[in-house]
PDB file of C-alpha atoms and ligand atoms in Angstrom:
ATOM      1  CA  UNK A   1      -1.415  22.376  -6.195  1.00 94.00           C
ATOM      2  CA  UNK A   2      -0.037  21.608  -9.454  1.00 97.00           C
ATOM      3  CA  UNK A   3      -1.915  19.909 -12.197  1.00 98.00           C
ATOM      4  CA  UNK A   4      -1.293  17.576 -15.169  1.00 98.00           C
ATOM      5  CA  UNK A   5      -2.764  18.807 -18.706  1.00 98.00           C
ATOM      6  CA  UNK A   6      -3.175  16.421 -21.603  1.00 98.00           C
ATOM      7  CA  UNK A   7      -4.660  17.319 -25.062  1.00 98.00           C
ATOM      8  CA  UNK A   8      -4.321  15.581 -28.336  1.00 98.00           C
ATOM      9  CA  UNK A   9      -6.160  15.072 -31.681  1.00 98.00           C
ATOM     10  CA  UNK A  10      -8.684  11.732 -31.472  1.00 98.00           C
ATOM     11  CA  UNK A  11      -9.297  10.235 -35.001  1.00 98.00           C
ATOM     12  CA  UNK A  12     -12.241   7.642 -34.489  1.00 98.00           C
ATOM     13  CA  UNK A  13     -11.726   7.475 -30.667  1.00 98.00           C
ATOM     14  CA  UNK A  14     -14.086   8.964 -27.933  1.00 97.00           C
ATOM     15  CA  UNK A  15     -12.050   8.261 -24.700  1.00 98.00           C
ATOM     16  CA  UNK A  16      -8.688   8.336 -23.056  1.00 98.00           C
ATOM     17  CA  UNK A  17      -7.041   7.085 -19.954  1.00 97.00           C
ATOM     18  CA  UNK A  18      -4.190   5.864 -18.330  1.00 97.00           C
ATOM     19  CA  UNK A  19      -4.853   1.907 -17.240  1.00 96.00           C
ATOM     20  CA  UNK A  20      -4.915   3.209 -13.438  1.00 95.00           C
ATOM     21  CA  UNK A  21      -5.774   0.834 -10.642  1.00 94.00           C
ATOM     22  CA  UNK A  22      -3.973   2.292  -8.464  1.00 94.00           C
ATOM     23  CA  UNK A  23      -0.989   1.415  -9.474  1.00 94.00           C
ATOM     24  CA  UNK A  24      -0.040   3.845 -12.891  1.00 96.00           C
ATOM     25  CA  UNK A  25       3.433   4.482 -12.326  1.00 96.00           C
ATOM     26  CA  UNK A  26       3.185   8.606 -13.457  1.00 97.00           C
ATOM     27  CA  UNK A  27       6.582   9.998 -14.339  1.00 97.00           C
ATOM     28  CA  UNK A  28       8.048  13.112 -13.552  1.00 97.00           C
ATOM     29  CA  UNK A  29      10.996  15.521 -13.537  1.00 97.00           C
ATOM     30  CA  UNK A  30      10.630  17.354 -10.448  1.00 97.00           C
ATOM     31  CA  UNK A  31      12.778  20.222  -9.300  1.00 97.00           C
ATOM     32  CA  UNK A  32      13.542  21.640  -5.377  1.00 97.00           C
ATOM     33  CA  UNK A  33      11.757  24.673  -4.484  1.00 97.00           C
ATOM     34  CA  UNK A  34      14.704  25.473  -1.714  1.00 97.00           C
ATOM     35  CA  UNK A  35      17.645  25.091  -4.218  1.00 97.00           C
ATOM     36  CA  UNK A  36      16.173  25.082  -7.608  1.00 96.00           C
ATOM     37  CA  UNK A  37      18.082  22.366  -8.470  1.00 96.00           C
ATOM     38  CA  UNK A  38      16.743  19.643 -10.904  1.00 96.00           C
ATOM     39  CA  UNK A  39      16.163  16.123  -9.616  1.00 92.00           C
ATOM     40  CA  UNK A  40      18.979  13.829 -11.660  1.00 90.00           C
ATOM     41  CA  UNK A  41      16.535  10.776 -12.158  1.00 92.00           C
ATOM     42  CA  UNK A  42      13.192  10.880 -13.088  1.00 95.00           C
ATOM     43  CA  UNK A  43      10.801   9.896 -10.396  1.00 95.00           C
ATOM     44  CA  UNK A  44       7.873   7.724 -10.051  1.00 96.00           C
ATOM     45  CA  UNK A  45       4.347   8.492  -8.084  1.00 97.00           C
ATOM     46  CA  UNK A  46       2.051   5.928  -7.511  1.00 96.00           C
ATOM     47  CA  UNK A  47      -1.297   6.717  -6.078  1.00 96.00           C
ATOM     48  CA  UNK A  48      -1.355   2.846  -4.306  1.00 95.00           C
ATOM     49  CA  UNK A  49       2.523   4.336  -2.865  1.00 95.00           C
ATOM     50  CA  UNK A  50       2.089   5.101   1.116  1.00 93.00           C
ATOM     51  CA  UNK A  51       5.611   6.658   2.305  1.00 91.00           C
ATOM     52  CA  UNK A  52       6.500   8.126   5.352  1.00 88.00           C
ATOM     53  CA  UNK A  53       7.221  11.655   5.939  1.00 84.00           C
ATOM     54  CA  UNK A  54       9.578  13.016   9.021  1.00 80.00           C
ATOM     55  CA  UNK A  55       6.964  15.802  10.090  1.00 74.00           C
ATOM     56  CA  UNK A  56       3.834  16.680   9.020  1.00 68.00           C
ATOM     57  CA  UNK A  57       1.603  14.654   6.916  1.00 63.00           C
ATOM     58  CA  UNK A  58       2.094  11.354   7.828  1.00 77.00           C
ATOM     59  CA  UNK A  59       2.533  10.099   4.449  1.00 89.00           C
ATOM     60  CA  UNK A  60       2.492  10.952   0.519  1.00 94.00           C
ATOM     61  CA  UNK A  61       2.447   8.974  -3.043  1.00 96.00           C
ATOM     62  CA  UNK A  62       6.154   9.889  -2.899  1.00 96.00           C
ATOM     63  CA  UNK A  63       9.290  10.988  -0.587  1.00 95.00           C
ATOM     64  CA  UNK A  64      11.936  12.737  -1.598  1.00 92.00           C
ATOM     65  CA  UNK A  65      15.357  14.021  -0.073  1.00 93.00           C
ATOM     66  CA  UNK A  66      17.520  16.857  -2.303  1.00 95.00           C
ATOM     67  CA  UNK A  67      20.782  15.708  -3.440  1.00 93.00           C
ATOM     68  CA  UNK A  68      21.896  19.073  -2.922  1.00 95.00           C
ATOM     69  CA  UNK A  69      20.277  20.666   0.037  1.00 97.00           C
ATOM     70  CA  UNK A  70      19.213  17.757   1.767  1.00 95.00           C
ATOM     71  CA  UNK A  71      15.434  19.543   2.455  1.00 94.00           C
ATOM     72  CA  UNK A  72      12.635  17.057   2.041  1.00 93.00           C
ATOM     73  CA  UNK A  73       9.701  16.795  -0.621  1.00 93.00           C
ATOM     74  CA  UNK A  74       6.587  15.134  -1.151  1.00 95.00           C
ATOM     75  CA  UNK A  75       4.087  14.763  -3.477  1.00 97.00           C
ATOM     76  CA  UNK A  76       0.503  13.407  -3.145  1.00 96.00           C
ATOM     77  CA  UNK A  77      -1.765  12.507  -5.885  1.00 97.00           C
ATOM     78  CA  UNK A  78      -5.102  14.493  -5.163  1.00 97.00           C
ATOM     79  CA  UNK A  79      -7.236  14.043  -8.051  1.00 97.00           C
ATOM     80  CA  UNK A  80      -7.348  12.126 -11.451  1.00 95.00           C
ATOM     81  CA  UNK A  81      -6.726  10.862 -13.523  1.00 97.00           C
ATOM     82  CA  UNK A  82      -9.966  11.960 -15.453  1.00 97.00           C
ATOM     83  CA  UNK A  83     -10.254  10.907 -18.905  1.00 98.00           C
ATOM     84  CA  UNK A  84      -9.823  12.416 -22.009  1.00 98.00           C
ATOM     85  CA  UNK A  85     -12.938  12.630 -24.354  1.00 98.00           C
ATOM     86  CA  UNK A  86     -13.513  13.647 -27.877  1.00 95.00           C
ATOM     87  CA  UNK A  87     -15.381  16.468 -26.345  1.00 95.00           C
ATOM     88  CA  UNK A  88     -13.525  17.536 -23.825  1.00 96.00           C
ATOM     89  CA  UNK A  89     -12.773  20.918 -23.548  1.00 96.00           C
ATOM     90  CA  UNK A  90      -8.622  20.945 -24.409  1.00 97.00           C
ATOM     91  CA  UNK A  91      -6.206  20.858 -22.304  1.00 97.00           C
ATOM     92  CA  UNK A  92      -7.744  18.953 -19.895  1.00 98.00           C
ATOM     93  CA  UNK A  93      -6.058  18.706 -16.406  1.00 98.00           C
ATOM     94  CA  UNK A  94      -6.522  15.256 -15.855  1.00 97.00           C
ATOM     95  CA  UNK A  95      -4.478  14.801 -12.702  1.00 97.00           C
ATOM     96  CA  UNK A  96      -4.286  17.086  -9.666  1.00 98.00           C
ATOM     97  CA  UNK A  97      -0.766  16.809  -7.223  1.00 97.00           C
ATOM     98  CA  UNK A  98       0.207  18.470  -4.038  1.00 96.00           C
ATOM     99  CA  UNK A  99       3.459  19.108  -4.500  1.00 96.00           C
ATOM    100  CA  UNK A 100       5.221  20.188  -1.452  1.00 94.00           C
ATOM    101  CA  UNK A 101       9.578  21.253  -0.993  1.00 95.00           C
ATOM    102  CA  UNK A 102       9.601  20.598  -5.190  1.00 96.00           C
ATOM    103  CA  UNK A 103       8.034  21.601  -8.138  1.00 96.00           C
ATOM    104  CA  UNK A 104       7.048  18.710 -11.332  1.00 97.00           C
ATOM    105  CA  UNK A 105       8.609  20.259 -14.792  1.00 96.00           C
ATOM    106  CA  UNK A 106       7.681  17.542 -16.740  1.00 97.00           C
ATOM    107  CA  UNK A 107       5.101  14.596 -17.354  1.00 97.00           C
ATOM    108  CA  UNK A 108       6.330  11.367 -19.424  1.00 97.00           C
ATOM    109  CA  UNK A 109       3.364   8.738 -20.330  1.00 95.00           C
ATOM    110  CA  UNK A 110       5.635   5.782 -21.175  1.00 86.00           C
ATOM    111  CA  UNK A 111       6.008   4.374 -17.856  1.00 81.00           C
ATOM    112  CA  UNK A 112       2.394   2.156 -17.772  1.00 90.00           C
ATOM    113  CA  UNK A 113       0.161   1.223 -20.439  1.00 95.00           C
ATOM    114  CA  UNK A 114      -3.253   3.301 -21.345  1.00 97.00           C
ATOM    115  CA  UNK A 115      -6.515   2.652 -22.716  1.00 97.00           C
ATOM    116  CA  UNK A 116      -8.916   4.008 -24.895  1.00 98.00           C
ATOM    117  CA  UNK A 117     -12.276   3.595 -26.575  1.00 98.00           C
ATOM    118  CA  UNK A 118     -13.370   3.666 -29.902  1.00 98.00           C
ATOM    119  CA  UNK A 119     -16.735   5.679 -30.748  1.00 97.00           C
ATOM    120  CA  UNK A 120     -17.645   2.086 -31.794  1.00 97.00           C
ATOM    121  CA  UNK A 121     -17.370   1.126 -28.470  1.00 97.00           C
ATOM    122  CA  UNK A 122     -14.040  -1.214 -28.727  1.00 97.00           C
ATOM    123  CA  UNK A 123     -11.848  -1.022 -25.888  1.00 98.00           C
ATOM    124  CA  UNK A 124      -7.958  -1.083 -26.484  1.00 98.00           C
ATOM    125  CA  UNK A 125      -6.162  -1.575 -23.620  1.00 97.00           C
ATOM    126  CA  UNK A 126      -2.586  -1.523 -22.725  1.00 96.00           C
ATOM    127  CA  UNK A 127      -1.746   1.069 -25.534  1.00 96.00           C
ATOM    128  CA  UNK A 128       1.870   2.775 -25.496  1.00 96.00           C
ATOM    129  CA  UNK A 129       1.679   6.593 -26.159  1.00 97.00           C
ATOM    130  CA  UNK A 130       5.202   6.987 -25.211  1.00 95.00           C
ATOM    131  CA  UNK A 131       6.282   8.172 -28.525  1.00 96.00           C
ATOM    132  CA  UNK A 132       3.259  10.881 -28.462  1.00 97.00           C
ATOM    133  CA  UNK A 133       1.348   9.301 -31.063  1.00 97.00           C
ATOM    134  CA  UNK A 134      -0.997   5.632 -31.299  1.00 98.00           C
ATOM    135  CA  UNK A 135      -2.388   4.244 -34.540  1.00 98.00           C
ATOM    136  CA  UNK A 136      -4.958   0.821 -34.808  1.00 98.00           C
ATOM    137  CA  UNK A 137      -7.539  -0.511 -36.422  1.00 98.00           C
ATOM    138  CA  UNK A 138     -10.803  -0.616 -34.723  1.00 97.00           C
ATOM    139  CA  UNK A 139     -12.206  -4.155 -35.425  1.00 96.00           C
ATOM    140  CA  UNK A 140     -16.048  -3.611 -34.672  1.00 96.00           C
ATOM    141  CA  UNK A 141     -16.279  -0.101 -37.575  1.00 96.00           C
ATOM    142  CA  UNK A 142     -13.899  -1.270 -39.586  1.00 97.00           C
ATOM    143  CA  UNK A 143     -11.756   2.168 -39.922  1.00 97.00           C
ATOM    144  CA  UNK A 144      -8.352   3.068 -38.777  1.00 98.00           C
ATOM    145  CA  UNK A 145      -8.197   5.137 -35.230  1.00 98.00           C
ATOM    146  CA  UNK A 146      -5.563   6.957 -33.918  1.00 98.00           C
ATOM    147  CA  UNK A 147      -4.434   9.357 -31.445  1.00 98.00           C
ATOM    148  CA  UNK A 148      -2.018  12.358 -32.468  1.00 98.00           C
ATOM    149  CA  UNK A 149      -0.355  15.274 -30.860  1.00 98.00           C
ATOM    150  CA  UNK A 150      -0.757  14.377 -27.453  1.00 98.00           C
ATOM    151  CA  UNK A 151       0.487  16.797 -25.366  1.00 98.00           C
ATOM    152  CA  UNK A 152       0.922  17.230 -21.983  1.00 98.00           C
ATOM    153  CA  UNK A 153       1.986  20.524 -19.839  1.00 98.00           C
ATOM    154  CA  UNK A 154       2.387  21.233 -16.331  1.00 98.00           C
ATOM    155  CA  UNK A 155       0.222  24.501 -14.605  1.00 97.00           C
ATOM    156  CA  UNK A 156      -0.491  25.895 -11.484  1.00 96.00           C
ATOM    157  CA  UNK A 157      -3.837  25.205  -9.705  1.00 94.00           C
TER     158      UNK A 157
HETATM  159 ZN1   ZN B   1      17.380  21.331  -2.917  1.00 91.06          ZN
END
């Protein structure tokens, strides 16, 4: 199992998340455990995704066949995403994945939008942390919030 980390620096916020309904497109690198090789395009794992596999588990978030050694891969979304909280302890793994025939190498969180909370209690949805960083004014306290340093990091479970 591999797992997802996130940390970052909240300034006026209590909670993070990405807007997952099921269908949070999470972004990847992944590479091929057989070959080693790197994937050329980033891929996408939904945990709504249902894809066939040709033996074993009958399906998985996500499919995959190597460019270069033809071997197949799969990876299943087991757990997450949890949020991020002002006092969580940091990094958090918020997602859990099964990764089977490849490895993830890196997490990108521009694909879908996320949300967070204010300690006021304001909700701002469909945020874009893409560039690492997310700045707004929270409405109900009247104070600037933001989100810096976010971080994310791949480990093994
Ligand atoms: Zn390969």
């Amino acid at each position: 199992m591999l797992g997802v980390t996130i940390s970052a620096e909240f300034d006026g916020i209590k909670e993070l998340s990405p807007e997952d309904d099921g269908d949070f497109q999470y972004e990847f690198t992944i590479q091929c455990t057989s070959c080693r090789e790197t994937h050329k395009n980033n891929v996408i794992v939904s945990r709504n995704d249902a894809y066939e596999l040709s033996k074993g588990r009958s399906a998985a978030n996500f499919v995959f066949k190597c460019q270069f050694c033809g071997k197949e891969g799969s990876i299943n979304i087991e757990k997450g995403p949890k949020p991020l909280k002002n006092d969580s302890k940091m990094p958090l793994t918020f997602l859990e994945l099964d990764c089977r025939g490849c490895d993830i190498t890196n997490y990108y969180p521009g694909n879908s939008s996320w949300r967070c909370t204010g300690e006021s209690g304001q909700v701002f949805g469909d945020i874009d942390i893409s560039e690492y960083e997310w700045y707004d004014y929270d409405e109900k306290a009247n104070v600037e919030v933001s989100i810096v340093n976010i971080k994310f990091d791949i480990i093994k479970l």
